[in-house]
Tab-separated table of C-alpha atoms and ligand atoms in Angstrom:
chain	number	residue	atom	x	y	z
N	1	MET	CA	-66.750	95.179	197.765
N	2	GLU	CA	-63.233	94.444	198.870
N	3	VAL	CA	-62.670	92.847	202.240
N	4	VAL	CA	-59.148	93.217	203.633
N	5	ILE	CA	-58.292	91.188	206.901
N	6	VAL	CA	-55.598	92.674	208.869
N	7	PRO	CA	-54.015	91.359	212.142
N	8	ASP	CA	-55.041	94.200	214.378
N	9	ALA	CA	-56.240	97.567	214.564
N	10	GLN	CA	-52.747	99.178	214.057
N	11	ALA	CA	-52.255	97.454	210.846
N	12	GLY	CA	-55.724	98.680	209.611
N	13	GLY	CA	-54.816	101.955	210.571
N	14	GLU	CA	-51.486	101.995	208.575
N	15	LEU	CA	-53.084	100.550	205.562
N	16	ILE	CA	-55.856	103.070	205.371
N	17	ALA	CA	-53.341	105.983	206.128
N	18	GLU	CA	-51.200	104.700	203.305
N	19	ALA	CA	-54.366	104.914	200.957
N	20	MET	CA	-55.123	108.445	202.146
N	21	ALA	CA	-51.516	109.451	201.578
N	22	ALA	CA	-51.562	107.839	198.026
N	23	LEU	CA	-54.750	109.990	197.369
N	24	LEU	CA	-53.068	113.229	198.668
N	25	ARG	CA	-50.087	112.525	196.461
N	26	ARG	CA	-52.391	112.070	193.349
N	27	LYS	CA	-54.598	114.930	194.474
N	28	PRO	CA	-53.200	117.252	197.084
N	29	HIS	CA	-56.585	119.106	197.580
N	30	ALA	CA	-58.627	115.857	198.091
N	31	LEU	CA	-61.664	116.120	200.316
N	32	LEU	CA	-61.250	113.346	203.234
N	33	GLY	CA	-64.370	112.593	205.013
N	34	VAL	CA	-63.693	111.464	208.469
N	35	ALA	CA	-65.649	109.599	211.348
N	36	THR	CA	-65.299	109.730	215.056
N	37	GLY	CA	-65.317	107.201	217.633
N	38	SER	CA	-62.606	104.911	218.838
N	39	THR	CA	-62.016	102.827	215.645
N	40	PRO	CA	-60.548	105.398	213.320
N	41	LEU	CA	-57.860	106.855	215.944
N	42	PRO	CA	-55.082	104.415	214.457
N	43	VAL	CA	-55.762	105.868	210.985
N	44	TYR	CA	-55.336	109.520	212.080
N	45	GLU	CA	-52.184	108.614	214.165
N	46	ALA	CA	-50.607	106.722	211.227
N	47	LEU	CA	-51.434	109.683	208.839
N	48	THR	CA	-50.059	112.244	211.266
N	49	THR	CA	-46.883	110.120	211.430
N	50	LYS	CA	-46.605	110.107	207.641
N	51	VAL	CA	-47.189	113.729	207.417
N	52	ARG	CA	-44.685	114.786	210.136
N	53	SER	CA	-41.828	112.287	208.524
N	54	GLY	CA	-42.386	114.151	205.246
N	55	ALA	CA	-43.861	110.876	203.508
N	56	VAL	CA	-46.793	112.880	202.419
N	57	ASP	CA	-47.618	116.590	202.053
N	58	ALA	CA	-51.205	117.033	203.593
N	59	SER	CA	-51.001	120.925	203.601
N	60	ARG	CA	-53.836	121.222	200.904
N	61	ALA	CA	-56.129	118.444	202.103
N	62	ARG	CA	-59.612	119.342	203.104
N	63	ILE	CA	-61.624	117.637	205.827
N	64	CYS	CA	-65.196	116.939	206.386
N	65	GLN	CA	-67.374	115.559	208.984
N	66	LEU	CA	-69.818	112.670	208.904
N	67	ASP	CA	-72.034	113.560	211.693
N	68	GLU	CA	-72.510	115.816	214.595
N	69	TYR	CA	-74.411	115.787	217.941
N	70	VAL	CA	-77.566	118.035	217.815
N	71	GLY	CA	-77.458	120.657	220.794
N	72	LEU	CA	-74.168	120.278	222.047
N	73	PRO	CA	-72.206	123.652	222.119
N	74	ALA	CA	-69.686	123.574	219.055
N	75	ASP	CA	-66.811	123.907	221.710
N	76	HIS	CA	-67.963	121.079	223.962
N	77	PRO	CA	-65.108	118.676	224.153
N	78	GLU	CA	-67.279	115.814	222.725
N	79	SER	CA	-68.992	117.875	220.021
N	80	TYR	CA	-67.577	116.053	216.808
N	81	ARG	CA	-66.428	119.366	215.609
N	82	SER	CA	-64.143	119.538	218.584
N	83	VAL	CA	-63.260	115.834	218.199
N	84	VAL	CA	-62.292	116.266	214.500
N	85	LEU	CA	-60.216	119.380	215.157
N	86	ARG	CA	-58.449	117.552	217.979
N	87	GLU	CA	-57.855	114.270	216.475
N	88	VAL	CA	-57.539	115.240	212.721
N	89	VAL	CA	-57.156	118.780	211.786
N	90	GLU	CA	-54.596	119.904	214.415
N	91	PRO	CA	-52.371	116.965	214.200
N	92	LEU	CA	-52.275	117.129	210.494
N	93	GLY	CA	-51.210	120.927	210.792
N	94	LEU	CA	-54.435	122.095	208.767
N	95	SER	CA	-56.391	125.257	209.530
N	96	GLU	CA	-59.921	125.411	210.595
N	97	ALA	CA	-60.569	126.900	207.108
N	98	SER	CA	-59.868	123.448	205.433
N	99	PHE	CA	-62.474	121.967	207.631
N	100	MET	CA	-66.257	121.731	207.219
N	101	GLY	CA	-69.091	120.113	209.296
N	102	PRO	CA	-72.752	120.319	209.814
N	103	ASP	CA	-73.937	122.884	212.444
N	104	GLY	CA	-75.432	120.869	215.322
N	105	THR	CA	-76.521	124.122	217.056
N	106	ALA	CA	-78.543	125.667	214.260
N	107	GLY	CA	-82.074	126.736	215.258
N	108	ASP	CA	-83.419	125.409	211.766
N	109	VAL	CA	-81.853	121.850	211.922
N	110	GLN	CA	-83.152	120.747	208.578
N	111	ALA	CA	-81.540	124.101	206.895
N	112	ALA	CA	-78.305	123.172	208.387
N	113	CYS	CA	-78.524	119.579	206.919
N	114	ASP	CA	-79.487	120.961	203.506
N	115	ASP	CA	-76.828	123.442	203.728
N	116	TYR	CA	-74.235	120.751	204.404
N	117	ASP	CA	-75.271	118.597	201.663
N	118	SER	CA	-74.992	121.617	199.327
N	119	ALA	CA	-71.502	122.468	200.738
N	120	LEU	CA	-70.285	119.013	200.170
N	121	ALA	CA	-71.418	119.118	196.558
N	122	ALA	CA	-69.866	122.700	195.986
N	123	ALA	CA	-66.716	121.377	197.405
N	124	GLY	CA	-66.709	118.734	194.486
N	125	GLY	CA	-67.724	115.786	196.697
N	126	VAL	CA	-65.917	113.667	199.093
N	127	ASP	CA	-62.875	111.818	197.753
N	128	LEU	CA	-62.322	109.118	200.505
N	129	GLN	CA	-64.947	108.680	203.380
N	130	LEU	CA	-63.661	106.709	206.266
N	131	LEU	CA	-66.445	104.972	208.278
N	132	GLY	CA	-66.764	103.081	211.463
N	133	ILE	CA	-69.519	100.710	212.053
N	134	GLY	CA	-71.980	100.675	214.933
N	135	THR	CA	-72.728	97.294	216.979
N	136	ASP	CA	-76.117	97.518	215.357
N	137	GLY	CA	-74.564	98.085	211.806
N	138	HIS	CA	-75.009	101.834	211.506
N	139	ILE	CA	-72.772	104.076	209.384
N	140	GLY	CA	-72.544	107.699	210.215
N	141	PHE	CA	-75.613	107.763	212.636
N	142	ASN	CA	-77.861	106.037	210.057
N	143	GLU	CA	-79.482	103.526	212.750
N	144	PRO	CA	-81.172	100.500	211.485
N	145	CYS	CA	-84.225	101.047	208.984
N	146	SER	CA	-82.631	104.485	207.759
N	147	SER	CA	-83.518	104.975	204.267
N	148	LEU	CA	-80.834	103.762	201.835
N	149	ALA	CA	-81.503	106.761	199.750
N	150	SER	CA	-81.350	109.211	202.776
N	151	ARG	CA	-79.680	112.492	202.500
N	152	THR	CA	-78.169	114.541	205.549
N	153	ARG	CA	-80.802	115.047	208.258
N	154	ILE	CA	-81.724	114.675	212.010
N	155	LYS	CA	-81.691	111.223	213.448
N	156	THR	CA	-82.823	109.803	216.743
N	157	LEU	CA	-79.914	107.594	218.351
N	158	THR	CA	-80.874	103.879	219.509
N	159	GLU	CA	-80.584	103.238	223.361
N	160	GLN	CA	-77.806	100.795	222.108
N	161	THR	CA	-75.719	103.635	220.394
N	162	ARG	CA	-76.061	106.128	223.339
N	163	VAL	CA	-75.023	103.133	225.815
N	164	ASP	CA	-72.036	102.561	223.669
N	165	ASN	CA	-71.033	106.316	223.384
N	166	ALA	CA	-71.560	106.989	227.125
N	167	ARG	CA	-67.960	106.203	227.563
N	168	PHE	CA	-67.163	109.506	225.947
N	169	PHE	CA	-69.297	111.328	228.455
N	170	GLY	CA	-67.775	109.969	231.828
N	171	GLY	CA	-69.960	106.844	231.459
N	172	ASP	CA	-73.207	108.816	232.086
N	173	ILE	CA	-75.729	107.961	229.401
N	174	ASP	CA	-78.040	111.000	230.445
N	175	GLN	CA	-75.135	113.220	229.101
N	176	VAL	CA	-75.356	111.457	225.412
N	177	PRO	CA	-77.579	113.599	223.288
N	178	HIS	CA	-80.578	111.923	221.843
N	179	HIS	CA	-80.302	113.498	218.403
N	180	VAL	CA	-77.603	113.850	215.756
N	181	ILE	CA	-77.252	115.233	212.266
N	182	THR	CA	-75.815	112.594	209.978
N	183	GLN	CA	-74.977	112.413	206.390
N	184	GLY	CA	-77.437	110.197	204.868
N	185	ILE	CA	-76.946	106.740	203.447
N	186	GLY	CA	-77.410	108.400	200.033
N	187	THR	CA	-75.023	111.186	200.889
N	188	ILE	CA	-72.343	108.707	202.050
N	189	LEU	CA	-72.638	106.683	198.713
N	190	ASP	CA	-71.797	109.809	196.865
N	191	ALA	CA	-68.196	109.524	198.060
N	192	ARG	CA	-65.855	108.270	195.196
N	193	HIS	CA	-64.143	105.773	197.754
N	194	LEU	CA	-65.605	104.234	200.965
N	195	VAL	CA	-63.502	102.747	203.524
N	196	LEU	CA	-64.878	101.120	206.512
N	197	LEU	CA	-62.693	100.033	209.482
N	198	ALA	CA	-64.043	97.514	212.092
N	199	THR	CA	-61.918	96.321	214.733
N	200	GLY	CA	-62.879	93.841	217.787
N	201	ALA	CA	-65.320	91.027	218.279
N	202	GLY	CA	-68.001	93.338	219.172
N	203	LYS	CA	-68.340	94.312	215.477
N	204	ALA	CA	-68.203	90.701	214.066
N	205	GLU	CA	-71.755	90.179	213.905
N	206	ALA	CA	-72.472	93.705	212.264
N	207	VAL	CA	-69.572	93.079	209.728
N	208	ALA	CA	-70.794	89.812	208.662
N	209	ALA	CA	-74.508	91.123	208.183
N	210	SER	CA	-73.130	93.976	206.082
N	211	VAL	CA	-70.833	92.072	203.910
N	212	GLU	CA	-72.284	88.827	203.582
N	213	GLY	CA	-76.039	89.580	204.313
N	214	PRO	CA	-78.695	90.964	202.091
N	215	VAL	CA	-78.888	94.633	201.272
N	216	SER	CA	-81.155	96.025	203.844
N	217	ALA	CA	-82.153	99.114	205.611
N	218	LEU	CA	-82.102	97.103	208.871
N	219	VAL	CA	-78.319	96.950	208.460
N	220	PRO	CA	-77.468	100.214	207.055
N	221	ALA	CA	-73.711	99.346	206.458
N	222	SER	CA	-74.992	96.665	203.797
N	223	ALA	CA	-75.475	99.755	201.467
N	224	LEU	CA	-71.724	99.582	200.986
N	225	GLN	CA	-72.708	96.742	198.653
N	226	LEU	CA	-74.262	99.294	196.263
N	227	HIS	CA	-71.140	101.163	195.930
N	228	PRO	CA	-68.744	100.516	193.092
N	229	HIS	CA	-65.645	101.272	195.222
N	230	ALA	CA	-66.027	100.188	198.699
N	231	THR	CA	-63.232	98.727	200.694
N	232	VAL	CA	-64.003	96.839	204.301
N	233	VAL	CA	-60.851	96.637	206.589
N	234	VAL	CA	-61.382	94.302	209.456
N	235	ASP	CA	-59.046	92.950	212.243
N	236	GLU	CA	-59.171	89.059	212.783
N	237	ALA	CA	-61.542	89.629	215.716
N	238	ALA	CA	-63.898	91.603	213.554
N	239	ALA	CA	-63.548	89.089	210.774
N	240	SER	CA	-64.410	86.108	212.839
N	241	GLU	CA	-68.043	85.772	211.823
N	242	LEU	CA	-67.085	85.961	207.955
N	243	LYS	CA	-67.978	82.921	205.951
N	244	LEU	CA	-65.743	84.039	203.150
N	245	ALA	CA	-62.888	84.912	205.227
N	246	ASP	CA	-60.497	82.368	203.533
N	247	TYR	CA	-61.387	83.810	200.184
N	248	PHE	CA	-60.812	87.326	201.306
N	249	ARG	CA	-57.482	86.473	202.629
N	250	ALA	CA	-56.489	84.696	199.422
N	251	THR	CA	-57.811	87.558	197.000
N	252	TYR	CA	-55.878	90.339	198.973
N	253	ALA	CA	-52.576	88.276	199.249
N	254	ALA	CA	-52.812	87.925	195.376
N	255	LYS	CA	-53.753	91.477	194.680
N	256	PRO	CA	-51.336	93.441	192.392
N	257	ALA	CA	-49.596	96.037	194.590
N	258	TRP	CA	-50.153	98.882	192.062
N	259	GLN	CA	-54.103	98.754	192.589
N	260	GLY	CA	-53.734	99.936	196.131
N	261	LEU	CA	-56.871	99.820	198.014
R	1	LIG	C1	-69.055	108.530	214.289
R	1	LIG	C2	-69.826	107.596	213.481
R	1	LIG	C3	-70.241	106.188	214.018
R	1	LIG	C4	-69.022	105.510	214.531
R	1	LIG	C5	-69.511	103.994	215.246
R	1	LIG	C6	-68.503	103.333	215.668
R	1	LIG	O1	-68.625	109.654	213.445
R	1	LIG	O2	-69.999	108.036	212.414
R	1	LIG	O3	-70.927	105.534	212.907
R	1	LIG	O4	-68.139	105.109	213.608
R	1	LIG	O5	-70.510	104.274	216.189
R	1	LIG	O6	-67.939	103.913	216.777
R	1	LIG	P1	-66.636	103.345	217.465
R	1	LIG	O7	-65.538	103.432	216.517
R	1	LIG	O8	-66.350	103.997	218.577
R	1	LIG	O9	-66.847	101.992	217.824
């Protein structure tokens, strides 16, 4: 796993957006897996700027969701479908036809999960999956003790995650659904390139456990250690608990530019 320490969230956003742009130049119809939450917003802003300036053509890009709340109407402003349409699909000038996600309103939730895994495979698999990390080490909504081999399925959010996400629901935890559909850890590991962005001191402990701790279902993001092409981009605050921070800095500083991320 490669760890890149950047000065701040904006620099992380720019770095990852450039990696996405480079991918789209190589493969214009690439399938980009996107995360929701606060952390990835600088990535979407930087990529939108590149598209609008003509630095990259994203018109054939395809976008897919990582997870979705169960039971929220699809047009609820905080359904992840709405969030991804608002933050990614529309700013990039894409149509809904280029976008796919699991159906959080389905009566048969497991069938919706299976359908989504099949749809991802039929689409040729995810080329680059952007991930955030929860304060408890979750990726997607694979909460601690999720199977490292899990496929897309329903999960129950921890109390901590519902507290963390209450800010999107006017601070009212009672409005935060208890259940989500999330790509499983095994599903996430199928993507060709995993890029995890973490910013802020609140993520420092989870980052250190994921990068430098043992691979463990207790820390779902530690599963990135099993992936042949995983990149962890952290700002200084999120890097503050890393024992090998100086090594990661020196390695990245000496990296040949042609390698990209
Ligand atoms: C959201 C997701 C979650 C978030 C994580 C961090 O689609 O998959 O894993 O990435 O909860 O959220 P923020 O970025 O809001 O701290």
